[in-house]
PDB file of C-alpha atoms in Angstrom:
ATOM      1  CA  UNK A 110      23.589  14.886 159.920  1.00 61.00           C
ATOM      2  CA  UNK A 111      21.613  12.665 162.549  1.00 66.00           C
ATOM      3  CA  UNK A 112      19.243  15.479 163.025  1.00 71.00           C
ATOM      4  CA  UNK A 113      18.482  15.990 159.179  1.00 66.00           C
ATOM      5  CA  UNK A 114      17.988  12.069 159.150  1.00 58.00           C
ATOM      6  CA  UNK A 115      15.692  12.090 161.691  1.00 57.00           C
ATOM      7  CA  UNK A 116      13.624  14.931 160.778  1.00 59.00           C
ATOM      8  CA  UNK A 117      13.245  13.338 156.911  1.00 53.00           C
ATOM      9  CA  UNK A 118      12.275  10.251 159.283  1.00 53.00           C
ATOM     10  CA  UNK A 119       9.444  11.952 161.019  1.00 54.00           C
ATOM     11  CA  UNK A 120       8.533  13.613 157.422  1.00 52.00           C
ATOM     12  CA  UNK A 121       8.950  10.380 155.954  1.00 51.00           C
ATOM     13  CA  UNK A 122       6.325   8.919 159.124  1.00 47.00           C
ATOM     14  CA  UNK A 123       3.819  11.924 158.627  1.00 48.00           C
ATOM     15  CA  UNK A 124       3.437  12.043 154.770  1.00 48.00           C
ATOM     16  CA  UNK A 125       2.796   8.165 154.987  1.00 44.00           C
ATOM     17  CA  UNK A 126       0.445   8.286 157.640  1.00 43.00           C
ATOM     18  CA  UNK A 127      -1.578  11.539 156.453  1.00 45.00           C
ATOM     19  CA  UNK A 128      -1.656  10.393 153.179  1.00 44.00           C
ATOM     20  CA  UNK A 129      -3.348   6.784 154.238  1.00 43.00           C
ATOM     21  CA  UNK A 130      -6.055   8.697 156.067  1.00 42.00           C
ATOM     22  CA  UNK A 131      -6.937  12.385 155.128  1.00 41.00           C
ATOM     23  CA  UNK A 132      -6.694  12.114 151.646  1.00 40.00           C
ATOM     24  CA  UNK A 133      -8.549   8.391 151.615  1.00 41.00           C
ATOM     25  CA  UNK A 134     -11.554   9.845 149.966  1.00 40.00           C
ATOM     26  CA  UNK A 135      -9.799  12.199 147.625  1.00 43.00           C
ATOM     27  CA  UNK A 136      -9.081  10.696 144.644  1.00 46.00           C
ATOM     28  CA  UNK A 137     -11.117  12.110 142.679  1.00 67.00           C
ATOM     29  CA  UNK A 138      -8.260  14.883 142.532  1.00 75.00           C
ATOM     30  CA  UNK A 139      -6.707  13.161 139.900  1.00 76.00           C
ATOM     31  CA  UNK A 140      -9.893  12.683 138.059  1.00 80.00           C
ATOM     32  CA  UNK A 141      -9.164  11.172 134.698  1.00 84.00           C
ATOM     33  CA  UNK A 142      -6.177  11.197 131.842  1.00 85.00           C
ATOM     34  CA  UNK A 143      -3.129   8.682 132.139  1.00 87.00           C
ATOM     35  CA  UNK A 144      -2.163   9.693 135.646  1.00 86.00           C
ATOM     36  CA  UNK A 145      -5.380   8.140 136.323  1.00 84.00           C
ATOM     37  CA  UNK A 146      -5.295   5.129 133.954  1.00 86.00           C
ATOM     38  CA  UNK A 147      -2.058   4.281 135.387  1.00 88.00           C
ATOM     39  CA  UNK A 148      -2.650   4.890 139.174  1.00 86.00           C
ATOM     40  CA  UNK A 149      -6.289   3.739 139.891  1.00 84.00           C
ATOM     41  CA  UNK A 150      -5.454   0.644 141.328  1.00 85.00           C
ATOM     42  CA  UNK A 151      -2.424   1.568 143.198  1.00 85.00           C
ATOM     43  CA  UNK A 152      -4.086   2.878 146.228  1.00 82.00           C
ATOM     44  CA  UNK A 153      -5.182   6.320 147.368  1.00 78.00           C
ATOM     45  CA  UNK A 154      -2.563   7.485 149.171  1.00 84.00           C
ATOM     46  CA  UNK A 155      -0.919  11.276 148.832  1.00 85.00           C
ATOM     47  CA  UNK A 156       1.732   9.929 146.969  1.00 87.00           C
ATOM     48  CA  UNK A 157       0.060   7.706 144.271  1.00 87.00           C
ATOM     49  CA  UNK A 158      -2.356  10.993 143.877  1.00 85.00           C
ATOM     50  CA  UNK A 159       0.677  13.396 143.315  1.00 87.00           C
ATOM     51  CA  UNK A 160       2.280  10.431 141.130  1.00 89.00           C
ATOM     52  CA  UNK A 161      -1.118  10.451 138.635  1.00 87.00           C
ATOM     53  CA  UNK A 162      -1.127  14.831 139.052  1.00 87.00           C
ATOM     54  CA  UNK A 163       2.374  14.615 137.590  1.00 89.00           C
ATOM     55  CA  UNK A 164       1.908  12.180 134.987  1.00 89.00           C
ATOM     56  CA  UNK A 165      -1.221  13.806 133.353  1.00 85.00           C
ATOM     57  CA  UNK A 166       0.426  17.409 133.698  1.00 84.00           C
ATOM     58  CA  UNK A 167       3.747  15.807 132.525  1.00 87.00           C
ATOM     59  CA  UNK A 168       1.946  14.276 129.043  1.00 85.00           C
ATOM     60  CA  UNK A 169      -0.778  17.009 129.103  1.00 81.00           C
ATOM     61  CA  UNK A 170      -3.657  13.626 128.783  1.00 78.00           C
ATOM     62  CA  UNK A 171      -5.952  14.925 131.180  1.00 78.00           C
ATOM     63  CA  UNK A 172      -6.641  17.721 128.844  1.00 76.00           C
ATOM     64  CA  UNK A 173      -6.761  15.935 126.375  1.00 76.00           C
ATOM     65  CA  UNK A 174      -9.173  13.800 128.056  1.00 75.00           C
ATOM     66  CA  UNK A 175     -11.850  16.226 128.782  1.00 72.00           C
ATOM     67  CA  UNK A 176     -11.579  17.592 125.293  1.00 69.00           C
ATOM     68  CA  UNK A 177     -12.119  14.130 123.609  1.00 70.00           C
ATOM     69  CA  UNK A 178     -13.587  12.518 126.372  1.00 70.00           C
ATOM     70  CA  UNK A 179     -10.939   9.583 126.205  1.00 78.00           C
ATOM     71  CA  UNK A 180      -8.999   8.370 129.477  1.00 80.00           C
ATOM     72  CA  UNK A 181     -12.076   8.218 131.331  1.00 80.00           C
ATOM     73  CA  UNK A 182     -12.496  11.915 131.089  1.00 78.00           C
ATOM     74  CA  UNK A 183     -16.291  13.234 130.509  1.00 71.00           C
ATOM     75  CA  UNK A 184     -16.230  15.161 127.441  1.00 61.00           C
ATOM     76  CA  UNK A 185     -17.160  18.885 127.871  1.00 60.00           C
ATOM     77  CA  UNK A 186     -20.798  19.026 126.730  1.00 56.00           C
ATOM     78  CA  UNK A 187     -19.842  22.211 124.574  1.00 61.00           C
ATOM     79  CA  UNK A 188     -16.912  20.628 122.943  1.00 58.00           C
ATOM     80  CA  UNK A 189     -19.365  17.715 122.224  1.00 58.00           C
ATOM     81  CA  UNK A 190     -22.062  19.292 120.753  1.00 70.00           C
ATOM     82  CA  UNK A 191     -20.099  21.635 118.459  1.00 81.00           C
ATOM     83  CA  UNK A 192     -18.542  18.594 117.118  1.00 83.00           C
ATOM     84  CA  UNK A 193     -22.006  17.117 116.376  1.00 87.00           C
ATOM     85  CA  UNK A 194     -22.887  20.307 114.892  1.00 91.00           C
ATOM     86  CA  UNK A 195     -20.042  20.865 112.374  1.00 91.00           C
ATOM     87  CA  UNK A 196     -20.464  17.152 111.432  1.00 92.00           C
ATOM     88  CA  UNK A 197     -23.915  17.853 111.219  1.00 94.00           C
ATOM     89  CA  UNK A 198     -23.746  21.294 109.586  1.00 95.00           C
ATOM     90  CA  UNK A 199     -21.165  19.755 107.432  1.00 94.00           C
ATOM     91  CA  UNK A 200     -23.320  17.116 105.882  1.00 95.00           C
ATOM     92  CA  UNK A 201     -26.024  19.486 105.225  1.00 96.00           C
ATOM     93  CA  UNK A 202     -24.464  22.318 103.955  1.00 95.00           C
ATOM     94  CA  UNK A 203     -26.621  22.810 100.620  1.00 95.00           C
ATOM     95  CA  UNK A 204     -29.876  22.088 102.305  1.00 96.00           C
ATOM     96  CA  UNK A 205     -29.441  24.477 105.379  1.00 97.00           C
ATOM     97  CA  UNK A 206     -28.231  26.762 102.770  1.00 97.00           C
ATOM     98  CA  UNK A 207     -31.578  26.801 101.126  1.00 97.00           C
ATOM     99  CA  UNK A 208     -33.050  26.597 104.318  1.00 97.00           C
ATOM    100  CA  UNK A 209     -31.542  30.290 105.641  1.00 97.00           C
ATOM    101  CA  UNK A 210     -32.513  31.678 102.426  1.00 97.00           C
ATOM    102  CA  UNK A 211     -35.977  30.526 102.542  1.00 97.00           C
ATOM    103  CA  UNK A 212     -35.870  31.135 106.637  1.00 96.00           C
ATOM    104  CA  UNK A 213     -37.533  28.071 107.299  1.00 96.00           C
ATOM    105  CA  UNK A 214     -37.328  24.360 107.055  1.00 96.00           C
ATOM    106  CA  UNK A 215     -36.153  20.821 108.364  1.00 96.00           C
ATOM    107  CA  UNK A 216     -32.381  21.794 108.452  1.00 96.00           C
ATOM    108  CA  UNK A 217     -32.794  25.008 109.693  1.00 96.00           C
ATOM    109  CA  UNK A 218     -34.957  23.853 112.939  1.00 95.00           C
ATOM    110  CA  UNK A 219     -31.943  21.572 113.323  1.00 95.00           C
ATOM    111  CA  UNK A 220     -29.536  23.453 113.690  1.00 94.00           C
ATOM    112  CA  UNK A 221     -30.887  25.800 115.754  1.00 94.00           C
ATOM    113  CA  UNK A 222     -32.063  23.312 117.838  1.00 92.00           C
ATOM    114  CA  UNK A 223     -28.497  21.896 118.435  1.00 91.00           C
ATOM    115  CA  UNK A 224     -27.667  25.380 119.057  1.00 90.00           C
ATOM    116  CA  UNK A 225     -30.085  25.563 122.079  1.00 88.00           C
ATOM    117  CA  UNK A 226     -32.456  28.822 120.802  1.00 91.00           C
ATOM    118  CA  UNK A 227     -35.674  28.651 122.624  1.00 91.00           C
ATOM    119  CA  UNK A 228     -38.317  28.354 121.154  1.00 91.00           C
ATOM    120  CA  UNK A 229     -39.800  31.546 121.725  1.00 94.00           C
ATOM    121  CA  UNK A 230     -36.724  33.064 119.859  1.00 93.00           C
ATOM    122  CA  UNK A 231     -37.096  30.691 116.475  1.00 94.00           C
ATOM    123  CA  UNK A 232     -38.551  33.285 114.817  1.00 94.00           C
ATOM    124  CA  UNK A 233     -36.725  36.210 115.042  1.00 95.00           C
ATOM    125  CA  UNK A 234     -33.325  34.069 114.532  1.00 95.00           C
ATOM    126  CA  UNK A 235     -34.635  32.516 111.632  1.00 97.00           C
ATOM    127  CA  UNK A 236     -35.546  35.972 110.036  1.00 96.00           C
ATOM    128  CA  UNK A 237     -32.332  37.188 111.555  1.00 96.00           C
ATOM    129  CA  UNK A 238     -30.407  34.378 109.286  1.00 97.00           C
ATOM    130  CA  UNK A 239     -32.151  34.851 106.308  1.00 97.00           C
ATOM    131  CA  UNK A 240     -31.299  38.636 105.957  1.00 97.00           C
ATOM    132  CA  UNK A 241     -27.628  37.632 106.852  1.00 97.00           C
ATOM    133  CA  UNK A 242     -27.540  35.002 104.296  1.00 96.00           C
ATOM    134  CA  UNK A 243     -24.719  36.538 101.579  1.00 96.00           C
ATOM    135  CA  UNK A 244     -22.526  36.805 105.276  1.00 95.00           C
ATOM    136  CA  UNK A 245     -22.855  33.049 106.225  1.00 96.00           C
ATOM    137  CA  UNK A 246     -22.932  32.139 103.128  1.00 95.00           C
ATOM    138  CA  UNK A 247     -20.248  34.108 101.675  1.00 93.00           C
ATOM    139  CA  UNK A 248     -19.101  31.620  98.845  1.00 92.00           C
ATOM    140  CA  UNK A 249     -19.707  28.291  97.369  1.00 88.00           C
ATOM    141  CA  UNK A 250     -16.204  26.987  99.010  1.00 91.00           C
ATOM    142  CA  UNK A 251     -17.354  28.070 102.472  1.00 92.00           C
ATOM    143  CA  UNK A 252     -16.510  25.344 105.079  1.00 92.00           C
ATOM    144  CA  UNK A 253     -18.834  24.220 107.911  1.00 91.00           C
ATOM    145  CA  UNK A 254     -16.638  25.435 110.666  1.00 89.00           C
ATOM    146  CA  UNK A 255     -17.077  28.784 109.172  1.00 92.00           C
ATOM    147  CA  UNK A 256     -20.982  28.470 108.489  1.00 94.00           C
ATOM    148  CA  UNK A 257     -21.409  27.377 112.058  1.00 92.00           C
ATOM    149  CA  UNK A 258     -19.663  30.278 113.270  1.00 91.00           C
ATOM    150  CA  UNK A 259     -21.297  32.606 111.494  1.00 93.00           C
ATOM    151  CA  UNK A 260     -24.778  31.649 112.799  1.00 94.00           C
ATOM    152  CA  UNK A 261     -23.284  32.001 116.114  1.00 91.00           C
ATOM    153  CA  UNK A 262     -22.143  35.218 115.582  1.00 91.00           C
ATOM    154  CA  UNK A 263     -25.283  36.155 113.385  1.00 93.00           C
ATOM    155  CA  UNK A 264     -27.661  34.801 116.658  1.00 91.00           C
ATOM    156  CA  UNK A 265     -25.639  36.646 119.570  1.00 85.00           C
ATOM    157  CA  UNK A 266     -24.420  39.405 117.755  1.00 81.00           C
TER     158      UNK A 266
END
């Protein structure tokens, strides 16, 4: 029993010690989400890092963080602009619809701007979207979501 008491002791002695040292400039492990909301002023110690770890893997915030750049996550540029796109494409949808059919125009050069197509490419992806119009367009109740990813596919396919 004394010898399991010590040797937790010395454990006890070494995880404090290591953590106040080694993993000083590490706390950008925890990065963001509620672990991180909850623990940045608390130190930077091994424990307080595994503490935040376990919270945001406990709650699942950290992910949810990054994905809706909230809890002093970054957003995901992707995530970010496809969100600006479907709002975008969303409030647009008659225009850009005219727009593909005519394979030019204001809408149009948006979107395919926000979709990052060079501009040596503009072209061929606008004539690419006008011949595919009846399959992005393939009804007058077609959502955004759905227009957007049909250009996608419509572009890289």
């Amino acid at each position: 029993m004394k010898k399991t008491l010590l040797a937790l002791a010395i454990v006890s002695i070494a995880l404090v010690s290591f953590s106040g040292t080694a993993y000083a400039d590490k706390r950008s492990n925890t990065g963001c989400g509620l672990g991180h909301l909850i623990f940045k002023d608390s130190g930077e110690s091994l424990v307080i890092q595994v503490l935040a770890a376990t919270t945001n893997t406990s709650f699942g915030t950290q992910t949810f963080g990054i994905t809706t750049g909230t809890s002093e996550c970054d957003q995901f540029g992707k995530v970010a602009q496809n969100e600006n796109l479907n709002r975008f494409v969303s409030g647009n949808m008659e225009n850009l619809a005219k727009d593909i059919a005519m394979g030019k125009g204001e809408t149009l050069d948006t979107v395919v701007e926000m979709m990052n197509v060079p501009a040596s490419q503009k072209t061929a992806v606008y004539a690419k979207l006008q011949a595919n119009f009846g399959a992005i367009y393939t009804s007058d109740k077609v959502q955004a979501g759905e227009v957007v990813d049909r250009i996608s596919a419509v572009i890289n396919g």
